[in-house]
Coordinates of C-alpha atoms in Angstrom, one line a residue:
Chain A
X250 CA 52.0 45.2 34.7
X251 CA 48.4 46.3 34.6
X252 CA 49.6 49.6 36.1
X253 CA 52.2 49.9 33.3
X254 CA 49.5 49.1 30.7
X255 CA 47.2 51.8 32.2
X256 CA 50.1 54.2 32.1
X257 CA 50.9 53.4 28.5
X258 CA 47.2 53.7 27.5
X259 CA 46.7 56.9 29.4
X260 CA 49.9 58.4 28.0
X261 CA 48.7 57.7 24.4
X262 CA 45.3 59.1 25.2
X263 CA 46.9 62.2 26.7
X264 CA 48.9 62.8 23.6
X265 CA 45.8 62.4 21.4
X266 CA 43.8 64.8 23.6
X267 CA 46.5 67.5 23.7
X268 CA 47.0 67.3 20.0
X269 CA 43.3 67.6 19.4
X270 CA 43.1 70.7 21.6
X271 CA 46.0 72.2 19.8
X272 CA 44.5 71.7 16.3
X273 CA 41.0 72.6 17.3
X274 CA 42.3 75.9 18.7
X275 CA 44.3 76.5 15.5
X276 CA 41.2 75.9 13.4
X277 CA 38.9 78.0 15.7
X278 CA 41.3 81.0 15.6
X279 CA 41.7 80.8 11.8
X280 CA 37.9 80.7 11.5
X281 CA 37.5 83.7 13.8
X282 CA 40.1 85.6 11.8
X283 CA 38.0 85.0 8.7
X284 CA 34.9 86.2 10.6
X285 CA 32.9 83.0 10.4
X286 CA 29.8 82.6 12.6
X287 CA 30.1 80.4 15.7
X288 CA 28.9 77.2 13.8
X289 CA 31.5 77.9 11.1
X290 CA 34.1 78.2 13.9
X291 CA 33.0 74.8 15.3
X292 CA 33.1 73.2 11.8
X293 CA 36.6 74.5 11.0
X294 CA 37.8 73.5 14.5
X295 CA 36.4 70.0 14.0
X296 CA 37.8 69.6 10.5
X297 CA 41.3 70.8 11.5
X298 CA 41.3 68.5 14.6
X299 CA 40.1 65.3 12.9
X300 CA 41.2 65.8 9.3
X301 CA 44.7 64.3 9.6
X302 CA 43.6 61.3 11.6
X303 CA 40.6 60.6 9.3
X304 CA 42.7 60.5 6.2
X305 CA 45.2 58.3 8.0
X306 CA 42.5 55.8 9.1
X307 CA 40.9 55.7 5.6
X308 CA 44.3 55.0 4.1
X309 CA 45.0 52.2 6.6
X310 CA 41.5 50.8 6.2
X311 CA 40.9 51.3 9.9
X312 CA 37.7 52.5 11.7
X313 CA 37.8 56.3 11.7
X314 CA 38.9 57.2 15.2
X315 CA 36.6 60.1 16.1
X316 CA 33.5 58.1 15.1
X317 CA 34.0 55.7 18.0
X318 CA 35.3 58.2 20.6
X319 CA 32.9 60.7 22.2
X320 CA 35.8 62.1 24.2
X321 CA 37.4 63.5 21.1
X322 CA 34.2 65.2 19.9
X323 CA 33.6 66.6 23.4
X324 CA 37.2 68.0 23.6
X325 CA 36.8 69.7 20.2
X326 CA 33.5 71.2 21.1
X327 CA 34.7 72.5 24.4
X328 CA 37.9 73.8 22.9
X329 CA 36.0 75.7 20.2
X330 CA 33.7 77.3 22.7
X331 CA 36.6 78.2 24.9
X332 CA 38.5 79.7 22.0
X333 CA 35.5 81.9 21.1
X334 CA 34.9 83.0 24.7
X335 CA 38.5 83.8 25.3
X336 CA 39.3 85.2 21.9
X337 CA 41.7 87.6 23.4
X338 CA 43.9 84.6 24.3
X339 CA 45.2 84.6 20.8
X340 CA 46.9 88.0 21.0
X341 CA 48.2 87.9 24.6
X342 CA 49.6 84.4 24.3
X343 CA 50.9 84.2 20.7
X344 CA 54.0 82.3 21.8
X345 CA 51.9 79.8 23.9
X346 CA 49.7 79.2 20.9
X347 CA 52.7 78.7 18.6
X348 CA 54.1 76.1 21.0
X349 CA 50.7 74.4 21.2
X350 CA 50.5 74.3 17.3
X351 CA 53.9 72.7 17.2
X352 CA 53.0 70.3 19.9
X353 CA 49.9 69.3 18.0
X354 CA 52.0 68.9 14.8
X355 CA 54.5 66.7 16.6
X356 CA 51.9 64.7 18.5
X357 CA 49.8 63.9 15.4
X358 CA 52.9 63.0 13.4
X359 CA 53.9 60.5 16.1
X360 CA 50.4 59.0 16.3
X361 CA 50.4 58.6 12.5
X362 CA 53.8 56.9 12.4
X363 CA 52.9 54.7 15.3
X364 CA 49.7 53.5 13.8
X365 CA 51.4 52.8 10.5
X366 CA 54.0 50.6 12.4
X367 CA 51.2 48.8 14.3
X368 CA 49.6 48.0 10.9
X369 CA 52.9 46.5 9.8
X370 CA 53.8 49.0 7.1
X371 CA 57.3 49.8 5.8
X372 CA 58.9 52.6 7.8
X373 CA 59.0 55.0 4.8
X374 CA 55.2 54.5 4.4
X375 CA 54.8 55.1 8.1
X376 CA 56.8 58.3 7.8
X377 CA 54.5 59.4 4.9
X378 CA 51.4 58.5 7.0
X379 CA 52.8 60.5 10.0
X380 CA 53.5 63.5 7.9
X381 CA 50.0 63.3 6.4
X382 CA 48.4 62.9 9.8
X383 CA 50.3 65.9 11.1
X384 CA 49.8 68.2 8.2
X385 CA 46.5 67.3 6.6
X386 CA 44.2 68.9 9.3
X387 CA 45.8 72.3 8.6
X388 CA 45.6 71.8 4.9
X389 CA 41.8 71.0 5.2
X390 CA 41.4 74.1 7.4
X391 CA 43.1 76.2 4.7
X392 CA 41.1 74.7 1.9
X393 CA 37.8 75.4 3.6
X394 CA 38.6 79.0 4.4
X395 CA 40.1 79.3 0.9
X396 CA 43.7 80.3 1.5
X397 CA 46.9 78.8 0.3
X398 CA 47.7 76.0 2.7
X399 CA 50.2 77.3 5.4
X400 CA 51.8 73.9 5.0
X401 CA 53.4 75.1 1.8
X402 CA 54.3 78.6 3.0
X403 CA 55.3 78.4 6.7
X404 CA 58.9 78.0 7.6
X405 CA 59.9 74.4 7.5
X406 CA 56.5 72.9 8.5
X407 CA 56.3 69.5 6.8
X408 CA 60.0 69.2 7.0
X409 CA 59.8 69.3 10.8
X410 CA 57.3 66.4 10.6
X411 CA 59.6 64.4 8.3
X412 CA 62.7 64.9 10.4
X413 CA 60.8 64.3 13.6
X414 CA 59.1 61.2 12.2
X415 CA 62.4 59.8 11.0
X416 CA 63.9 60.4 14.5
X417 CA 60.9 58.6 16.0
X418 CA 61.3 55.5 13.8
X419 CA 65.1 55.4 14.4
X420 CA 64.6 55.7 18.2
X421 CA 61.8 53.1 18.2
X422 CA 64.3 50.5 16.9
X423 CA 66.9 51.3 19.6
X424 CA 66.3 48.7 22.4
X425 CA 67.0 51.0 25.4
X426 CA 64.4 53.7 24.8
X427 CA 61.0 53.4 26.4
X428 CA 58.1 54.4 24.1
X429 CA 57.3 57.4 26.3
X430 CA 60.9 58.6 26.0
X431 CA 60.8 58.2 22.2
X432 CA 57.5 60.1 22.0
X433 CA 58.7 63.0 24.2
X434 CA 62.0 63.2 22.4
X435 CA 60.2 63.4 19.0
X436 CA 57.8 66.1 20.2
X437 CA 60.8 68.1 21.5
X438 CA 62.7 67.7 18.2
X439 CA 59.7 69.0 16.2
X440 CA 59.1 71.9 18.5
X441 CA 62.8 72.8 18.4
X442 CA 62.9 72.6 14.6
X443 CA 59.8 74.8 14.3
X444 CA 61.0 77.3 16.9
X445 CA 64.4 77.7 15.3
X446 CA 62.9 77.9 11.8
X447 CA 60.5 80.7 12.9
X448 CA 63.0 82.6 15.0
X449 CA 65.7 82.7 12.4
X450 CA 63.2 82.8 9.5
X451 CA 64.8 79.7 8.0
X452 CA 63.8 78.3 4.7
X453 CA 65.0 75.3 2.7
X454 CA 67.0 76.8 -0.1
X455 CA 65.1 76.6 -3.4
X456 CA 68.1 75.2 -5.2
X457 CA 66.1 74.6 -8.3
X458 CA 65.8 78.4 -9.0
X459 CA 68.8 79.1 -11.2
Chain B
X218 CA 52.3 30.8 -20.2
X219 CA 54.3 31.9 -17.2
X220 CA 56.3 34.1 -19.7
X221 CA 53.0 35.5 -21.0
X222 CA 51.9 36.2 -17.4
X223 CA 55.2 37.9 -16.6
X224 CA 54.8 40.0 -19.8
X225 CA 51.3 41.0 -18.8
X226 CA 52.3 41.8 -15.2
X227 CA 55.4 43.8 -16.4
X228 CA 53.4 45.7 -19.0
X229 CA 50.8 46.8 -16.4
X230 CA 53.6 47.7 -14.0
X231 CA 55.4 49.7 -16.8
X232 CA 52.2 51.6 -17.4
X233 CA 51.8 52.4 -13.8
X234 CA 55.4 53.6 -13.5
X235 CA 55.3 55.8 -16.6
X236 CA 52.0 57.4 -15.5
X237 CA 53.5 58.0 -12.0
X238 CA 56.6 59.7 -13.5
X239 CA 54.4 61.8 -15.7
X240 CA 52.2 63.1 -12.9
X241 CA 55.0 63.5 -10.4
X242 CA 56.7 65.7 -13.0
X243 CA 53.5 67.6 -13.5
X244 CA 53.2 68.2 -9.8
X245 CA 56.8 69.1 -9.3
X246 CA 56.8 71.7 -12.1
X247 CA 53.6 73.3 -10.9
X248 CA 55.1 73.5 -7.4
X249 CA 58.3 75.1 -8.6
X250 CA 56.3 77.5 -10.7
X251 CA 54.7 78.6 -7.4
X252 CA 58.1 78.8 -5.8
X253 CA 57.6 76.2 -3.1
X254 CA 60.6 74.9 -1.1
X255 CA 62.0 71.4 -2.1
X256 CA 59.9 69.6 0.5
X257 CA 56.8 71.4 -0.8
X258 CA 57.8 70.3 -4.4
X259 CA 58.1 66.7 -3.1
X260 CA 54.7 66.9 -1.4
X261 CA 52.9 68.3 -4.4
X262 CA 54.6 65.7 -6.7
X263 CA 53.5 63.0 -4.4
X264 CA 49.9 64.2 -4.1
X265 CA 49.6 64.6 -7.9
X266 CA 51.0 61.2 -8.6
X267 CA 49.0 59.2 -6.0
X268 CA 45.8 61.3 -5.7
X269 CA 43.8 59.7 -8.4
X270 CA 44.7 56.1 -7.5
X271 CA 44.1 56.7 -3.8
X272 CA 40.5 58.0 -4.4
X273 CA 39.9 55.1 -6.8
X274 CA 41.1 52.5 -4.2
X275 CA 39.1 54.2 -1.4
X276 CA 35.9 54.1 -3.6
X277 CA 36.5 50.5 -4.5
X278 CA 37.3 49.5 -0.9
X279 CA 40.6 48.2 -2.0
X280 CA 44.0 48.5 -0.2
X281 CA 45.5 51.9 -1.2
X282 CA 48.1 51.0 -3.9
X283 CA 51.1 53.2 -2.9
X284 CA 51.0 52.0 0.7
X285 CA 52.0 48.5 -0.4
X286 CA 54.4 49.5 -3.1
X287 CA 57.9 50.9 -2.3
X288 CA 58.6 51.2 -6.1
X289 CA 55.9 53.9 -6.5
X290 CA 57.2 55.9 -3.6
X291 CA 60.8 55.6 -4.9
X292 CA 59.8 56.6 -8.4
X293 CA 58.0 59.7 -7.1
X294 CA 60.9 60.7 -5.0
X295 CA 63.5 60.2 -7.8
X296 CA 61.3 62.0 -10.3
X297 CA 60.8 65.0 -7.9
X298 CA 64.5 65.3 -7.3
X299 CA 65.3 65.0 -11.0
X300 CA 62.7 67.6 -11.9
X301 CA 64.3 70.0 -9.4
X302 CA 67.8 69.4 -10.6
X303 CA 66.9 69.6 -14.3
X304 CA 64.4 72.5 -13.9
X305 CA 65.4 73.8 -17.3
X306 CA 63.9 70.7 -18.8
X307 CA 60.5 72.3 -18.5
X308 CA 61.3 75.2 -20.9
X309 CA 63.4 73.3 -23.5
X310 CA 61.1 70.3 -23.7
X311 CA 57.6 71.8 -23.4
X312 CA 56.2 69.5 -26.0
X313 CA 57.8 66.4 -24.4
X314 CA 56.2 67.3 -21.1
X315 CA 52.8 67.9 -22.7
X316 CA 53.0 64.4 -24.3
X317 CA 54.1 63.0 -20.9
X318 CA 51.2 64.6 -19.1
X319 CA 48.8 63.3 -21.7
X320 CA 50.4 59.8 -21.5
X321 CA 49.9 60.0 -17.7
X322 CA 46.3 61.0 -18.1
X323 CA 45.6 58.2 -20.5
X324 CA 47.5 55.6 -18.5
X325 CA 45.8 56.4 -15.2
X326 CA 42.4 56.5 -16.9
X327 CA 43.1 53.0 -18.3
X328 CA 44.2 51.7 -14.9
X329 CA 41.1 53.1 -13.3
X330 CA 38.7 51.6 -15.8
X331 CA 40.5 48.3 -15.6
X332 CA 40.5 48.0 -11.8
X333 CA 36.7 48.9 -11.8
X334 CA 36.1 46.1 -14.3
X335 CA 38.2 43.7 -12.2
X336 CA 35.9 44.5 -9.2
X337 CA 32.9 43.7 -11.3
X338 CA 31.4 47.1 -11.6
X339 CA 29.0 48.4 -14.4
X340 CA 30.9 49.8 -17.4
X341 CA 29.6 53.3 -16.8
X342 CA 30.8 53.2 -13.2
X343 CA 34.2 52.0 -14.5
X344 CA 34.2 54.9 -16.9
X345 CA 33.6 57.3 -14.0
X346 CA 36.3 55.6 -11.9
X347 CA 38.7 55.9 -14.8
X348 CA 38.0 59.6 -15.3
X349 CA 38.4 60.2 -11.5
X350 CA 41.7 58.2 -11.5
X351 CA 43.0 60.2 -14.4
X352 CA 41.9 63.6 -13.3
X353 CA 41.9 63.7 -9.6
X354 CA 45.6 63.9 -9.1
X355 CA 45.8 67.1 -11.1
X356 CA 42.7 68.4 -9.2
X357 CA 44.4 67.8 -5.8
X358 CA 47.6 69.5 -7.1
X359 CA 45.6 72.6 -8.1
X360 CA 43.6 72.6 -4.8
X361 CA 46.9 72.5 -2.8
X362 CA 48.5 75.3 -4.7
X363 CA 45.2 77.2 -4.6
X364 CA 44.4 77.7 -8.3
X365 CA 41.3 76.8 -10.3
X366 CA 41.7 73.1 -11.3
X367 CA 43.1 72.9 -14.8
X368 CA 40.7 70.1 -15.3
X369 CA 37.9 72.7 -15.6
X370 CA 39.9 75.1 -17.8
X371 CA 42.1 73.1 -20.1
X372 CA 40.9 72.3 -23.6
X373 CA 39.0 69.0 -23.5
X374 CA 40.8 67.4 -20.5
X375 CA 38.2 65.2 -18.8
X376 CA 36.5 64.8 -22.1
X377 CA 39.6 63.0 -23.5
X378 CA 39.4 60.6 -20.5
X379 CA 35.8 59.9 -21.0
X380 CA 36.2 59.3 -24.8
X381 CA 39.4 57.2 -24.2
X382 CA 37.8 55.3 -21.4
X383 CA 34.7 54.5 -23.5
X384 CA 37.0 53.3 -26.3
X385 CA 38.9 51.2 -23.8
X386 CA 35.7 49.5 -22.6
X387 CA 34.4 48.9 -26.1
X388 CA 37.7 47.4 -27.3
X389 CA 37.9 45.2 -24.2
X390 CA 34.7 43.5 -25.2
X391 CA 35.9 42.8 -28.7
X392 CA 37.3 39.2 -28.8
X393 CA 40.2 39.8 -31.2
X394 CA 42.1 42.6 -29.3
X395 CA 44.8 41.6 -26.8
X396 CA 44.9 43.6 -23.6
X397 CA 48.1 45.4 -24.6
X398 CA 46.6 46.4 -27.9
X399 CA 43.6 47.8 -26.1
X400 CA 45.8 49.7 -23.7
X401 CA 48.1 51.2 -26.3
X402 CA 45.2 52.2 -28.6
X403 CA 43.5 54.0 -25.7
X404 CA 46.6 55.9 -24.7
X405 CA 47.1 56.9 -28.4
X406 CA 43.4 58.0 -28.6
X407 CA 43.7 60.2 -25.5
X408 CA 47.1 61.7 -26.6
X409 CA 45.6 62.4 -30.0
X410 CA 42.5 64.1 -28.6
X411 CA 44.5 66.2 -26.2
X412 CA 47.0 67.2 -29.0
X413 CA 44.3 68.2 -31.5
X414 CA 42.4 70.1 -28.8
X415 CA 45.5 72.1 -27.7
X416 CA 46.8 72.6 -31.3
X417 CA 43.5 73.9 -32.6
X418 CA 42.4 75.4 -29.3
X419 CA 39.2 73.3 -29.3
X420 CA 36.5 73.7 -26.8
X421 CA 33.2 72.0 -26.3
X422 CA 30.7 74.6 -27.2
X423 CA 28.9 76.0 -24.2
X424 CA 25.5 75.6 -25.8
X425 CA 23.8 76.6 -22.7
X426 CA 24.9 80.2 -23.0
X427 CA 22.0 81.8 -24.9
Chain C
X197 CA 3.5 43.9 5.4
X198 CA 5.3 43.5 2.1
X199 CA 3.3 46.5 0.8
X200 CA 4.4 48.5 3.9
X201 CA 8.0 47.4 3.1
X202 CA 7.6 48.4 -0.5
X203 CA 6.2 51.8 0.6
X204 CA 9.1 52.3 3.1
X205 CA 11.7 51.3 0.5
X206 CA 10.2 53.5 -2.2
X207 CA 9.9 56.5 0.1
X208 CA 13.6 56.3 1.0
X209 CA 14.4 56.0 -2.7
X210 CA 12.2 59.0 -3.6
X211 CA 14.0 61.0 -0.9
X212 CA 17.4 60.0 -2.3
X213 CA 16.4 60.8 -5.9
X214 CA 14.9 64.2 -5.1
X215 CA 17.9 65.2 -3.0
X216 CA 20.2 64.1 -5.9
X217 CA 18.3 66.1 -8.4
X218 CA 18.4 69.2 -6.1
X219 CA 22.2 69.0 -5.6
X220 CA 22.9 68.1 -9.2
X221 CA 21.0 71.2 -10.3
X222 CA 22.9 73.3 -7.7
X223 CA 26.2 72.1 -9.1
X224 CA 25.2 72.5 -12.7
X225 CA 24.0 76.0 -12.2
X226 CA 27.2 77.0 -10.3
X227 CA 29.3 75.5 -13.1
X228 CA 27.4 77.4 -15.8
X229 CA 27.8 80.6 -13.7
X230 CA 31.6 80.0 -13.9
X231 CA 31.3 79.3 -17.7
X232 CA 32.6 75.8 -17.6
X233 CA 32.1 73.6 -20.7
X234 CA 29.3 71.0 -20.7
X235 CA 31.6 68.2 -19.4
X236 CA 32.8 70.5 -16.7
X237 CA 29.1 71.1 -15.8
X238 CA 28.5 67.4 -15.7
X239 CA 31.5 66.8 -13.5
X240 CA 30.5 69.6 -11.0
X241 CA 26.9 68.4 -11.0
X242 CA 28.2 64.8 -10.2
X243 CA 30.6 65.9 -7.5
X244 CA 28.0 68.1 -5.7
X245 CA 25.4 65.3 -5.9
X246 CA 27.6 62.4 -4.7
X247 CA 30.2 64.3 -2.6
X248 CA 28.3 64.2 0.8
X249 CA 27.1 60.6 0.5
X250 CA 30.6 59.4 -0.6
X251 CA 32.3 60.9 2.4
X252 CA 29.6 59.5 4.6
X253 CA 30.0 55.9 3.2
X254 CA 33.8 56.1 3.5
X255 CA 33.6 57.2 7.1
X256 CA 31.1 54.4 7.9
X257 CA 33.2 51.9 6.0
X258 CA 30.2 51.1 3.8
X259 CA 30.2 50.4 0.1
X260 CA 30.0 53.8 -1.7
X261 CA 26.3 54.2 -2.7
X262 CA 26.6 55.6 -6.2
X263 CA 28.9 52.8 -7.4
X264 CA 26.2 50.3 -6.9
X265 CA 23.3 52.3 -8.2
X266 CA 22.9 53.1 -11.9
X267 CA 19.7 55.1 -11.1
X268 CA 21.7 57.8 -9.2
X269 CA 24.2 58.2 -12.1
X270 CA 21.3 58.4 -14.6
X271 CA 19.4 60.9 -12.5
X272 CA 22.5 63.1 -12.3
X273 CA 23.3 62.9 -16.0
X274 CA 19.7 63.7 -17.0
X275 CA 19.5 66.6 -14.4
X276 CA 22.7 68.1 -15.7
X277 CA 21.6 68.0 -19.3
X278 CA 18.2 69.4 -18.4
X279 CA 19.8 72.2 -16.4
X280 CA 22.0 73.1 -19.4
X281 CA 19.1 73.0 -21.9
X282 CA 16.8 75.0 -19.7
X283 CA 19.4 77.4 -18.3
X284 CA 16.8 80.1 -18.2
X285 CA 15.1 78.1 -15.4
X286 CA 17.5 79.5 -13.0
X287 CA 16.4 83.1 -13.4
X288 CA 12.7 82.6 -13.7
X289 CA 12.4 80.2 -10.9
X290 CA 14.9 81.4 -8.3
X291 CA 12.5 80.7 -5.4
X292 CA 11.8 77.2 -6.7
X293 CA 15.5 76.5 -7.0
X294 CA 16.1 77.8 -3.4
X295 CA 13.4 75.5 -2.1
X296 CA 14.9 72.6 -4.1
X297 CA 18.4 73.3 -2.6
X298 CA 16.9 73.4 0.9
X299 CA 15.0 70.2 0.2
X300 CA 18.3 68.6 -0.9
X301 CA 20.1 69.8 2.2
X302 CA 17.3 68.5 4.4
X303 CA 17.0 65.1 2.6
X304 CA 20.8 64.4 2.6
X305 CA 21.0 65.4 6.2
X306 CA 18.3 62.9 7.1
X307 CA 19.8 60.1 5.0
X308 CA 23.2 60.7 6.7
X309 CA 21.7 60.6 10.2
X310 CA 19.6 57.6 9.4
X311 CA 22.5 55.6 8.0
X312 CA 24.6 56.4 11.1
X313 CA 21.9 55.2 13.3
X314 CA 21.6 52.0 11.2
X315 CA 25.3 51.4 11.8
X316 CA 24.8 51.8 15.5
X317 CA 26.7 55.0 16.1
X318 CA 26.1 57.4 19.0
X319 CA 23.4 60.1 18.2
X320 CA 26.0 62.9 18.3
X321 CA 28.2 61.1 15.8
X322 CA 25.1 60.5 13.6
X323 CA 24.3 64.2 13.8
X324 CA 27.8 65.0 12.6
X325 CA 27.5 62.4 9.8
X326 CA 24.2 63.9 8.8
X327 CA 25.6 67.5 8.7
X328 CA 28.6 66.2 6.7
X329 CA 26.4 64.4 4.2
X330 CA 24.2 67.4 3.7
X331 CA 26.9 70.0 3.4
X332 CA 30.0 68.3 1.9
X333 CA 28.6 68.1 -1.7
X334 CA 28.3 71.9 -1.7
X335 CA 31.8 72.3 -0.2
X336 CA 33.3 70.0 -2.9
X337 CA 31.5 72.0 -5.6
X338 CA 32.9 75.3 -4.2
X339 CA 36.4 73.9 -3.8
X340 CA 36.4 72.7 -7.4
X341 CA 35.3 76.1 -8.8
X342 CA 37.6 77.7 -6.4
X343 CA 35.3 79.9 -4.3
X344 CA 34.9 80.2 -0.5
X345 CA 32.5 77.4 0.4
X346 CA 29.0 78.9 0.6
X347 CA 28.6 76.6 3.7
X348 CA 30.7 79.2 5.6
X349 CA 29.0 82.3 4.2
X350 CA 25.3 81.5 3.6
X351 CA 22.9 82.4 6.3
X352 CA 22.5 79.6 8.8
X353 CA 23.4 76.8 6.4
X354 CA 25.1 74.1 8.5
X355 CA 23.1 75.3 11.5
X356 CA 19.9 74.3 9.7
X357 CA 21.3 70.8 9.2
X358 CA 22.4 70.5 12.9
X359 CA 19.0 71.7 14.2
X360 CA 17.1 69.5 11.7
X361 CA 19.2 66.5 12.4
X362 CA 18.7 67.0 16.1
X363 CA 15.0 67.2 15.6
X364 CA 15.2 64.0 13.5
X365 CA 17.0 62.1 16.2
X366 CA 14.6 63.2 18.9
X367 CA 11.5 62.4 16.9
X368 CA 13.0 59.0 16.0
X369 CA 13.0 58.0 19.6
X370 CA 9.4 59.1 20.2
X371 CA 7.3 55.9 19.8
X372 CA 4.2 57.4 18.1
X373 CA 5.9 58.9 15.0
X374 CA 6.1 56.9 11.9
X375 CA 9.4 57.1 10.0
X376 CA 7.8 59.0 7.1
X377 CA 6.4 61.5 9.5
X378 CA 9.8 62.0 11.1
X379 CA 11.4 62.5 7.7
X380 CA 8.8 64.9 6.4
X381 CA 8.8 66.9 9.6
X382 CA 12.6 67.2 9.5
X383 CA 12.7 68.4 5.9
X384 CA 10.0 71.0 6.7
X385 CA 12.0 72.2 9.7
X386 CA 15.2 72.6 7.6
X387 CA 13.3 74.4 4.8
X388 CA 11.6 76.7 7.3
X389 CA 14.9 77.6 9.0
X390 CA 16.6 78.3 5.7
X391 CA 13.7 80.3 4.4
X392 CA 13.4 82.5 7.6
X393 CA 17.2 82.9 7.7
X394 CA 17.4 84.1 4.0
X395 CA 14.2 86.2 4.2
X396 CA 15.2 88.1 7.3
X397 CA 18.9 87.9 6.6
X398 CA 19.6 86.2 9.9
X399 CA 23.0 85.4 11.2
X400 CA 24.2 83.7 14.3
X401 CA 25.8 86.6 16.2
X402 CA 29.5 86.4 16.3
X403 CA 29.7 86.9 20.0
X404 CA 33.5 86.4 20.0
X405 CA 34.1 89.7 18.2
X406 CA 34.6 92.1 21.2

């Protein structure tokens, strides 16, 4: 009982930390690509990691998560420093980083959908919240370094969130699935969609172009 | 009495729906112009349609309107799909779309001013809120597709909101005018200002350039 | 006692007004540089002056400051008009404007840190809030006129906020220092850092570039 509670709490926390590391890395590497100074790298890493969750909490009228959580701030700071020290990681481990970015996207989408459900919102609203939570950090990062948001250019980025989030909501309502199983399945779905999309250079056909 | 209440409620709802359709169209067409995939078109349409009202509600400390209203989300979704299916609408009906965009601008400005007054704010604050509600959706759209906000380039865009919003506030305080008359007059004023400005290519003189 | 209270209140108000003037000027001059019309200049001046404080209040869950303060709106409006009328000020008084911008940066950083402490947040969170309050107005200004945020390009901009904010927090916990002494010292530190950085073209070394 209490052990199960601890397991649930720790699993949610682990998800949040891994997602934060993933997006902080994504922001740090983008900032270094644009040759920003170390404080600029820290700022972009921070904005990317907390952007989605901040918008989500403002929309829900909830306390903004990172303002009450020194762990998140510490994780971001350490990740940014690590990213700068081990800059070469980006080139040698391009696949690992891509997996990490997709994990972050999936994790933050799940957290967003989940929080919306906890607040009693309609599933479609929760899906929107999850997509916003997953994508907005990257959008903020791209706005700050002044490039077209990757969200709108990358192969099937937001689509992966929407499909994954829908799967999450459906699985949540199925009695047999434990919450960890639902979360892990959703993350795997999103990673799979992103991987297939990037490998086969898939795009949603722009059927409106006659 | 109850019938009058229903009429007032429905009129306000109609205004909100038409404004939402107008801005969702504006966002969808801009996204298609920039060759985004259908999910990108949906995202931009959504951001443009809810951006202004979301900022307004956050500033007022009110619940964010679209999160409690499935009608708005549905209207945006249907409008985006329609815009993509009938892409050719944009070229054949350029004038109609311009009128629609001006209607949206006027409607959202009114809604913003009105909500500010309901919350008991100073008329000048309400004017600012109205201008933000009218303009910010378009600003968000332009930020996301990475172009200079049309707000700052188009002929007399925000100015139309400010003049219209001022007229709205003045007429609201005149005892004889019903609220529907005030709303319709304001919309007409804003459409008129925008039409004259575009037709005669009017600009506010930049008197500061010596 | 009451006189001391009046002095404290007035000093805080003076800080807020000077900071607002500084950032409104900064926004107005940037807008004129990009040849926006007078309403565009007003909008950018307003966004730059209230941007940081608005984000800070939203994150804290506090009422948004400018919506309850006609003085701030009036100060911004008058400053924007003055900036347009006396456009030549920018060229003849470049040093004065730079000092003003650094004063604004320092003042808004202080206000942000202070408000965070009043709300009982952890000092590191307050430091983050102070940096956001100081820098975000300028970021918003740059996003609207579609240029890379100066925050990320200027010599030691956010760094000055972080160092100044840290000094502010440390001095606040030292019993002997009055709050005015702490505030003035912090402003001087930030102005000093910015001046040295610009004069000697200092940059934080990008140690991550191998």
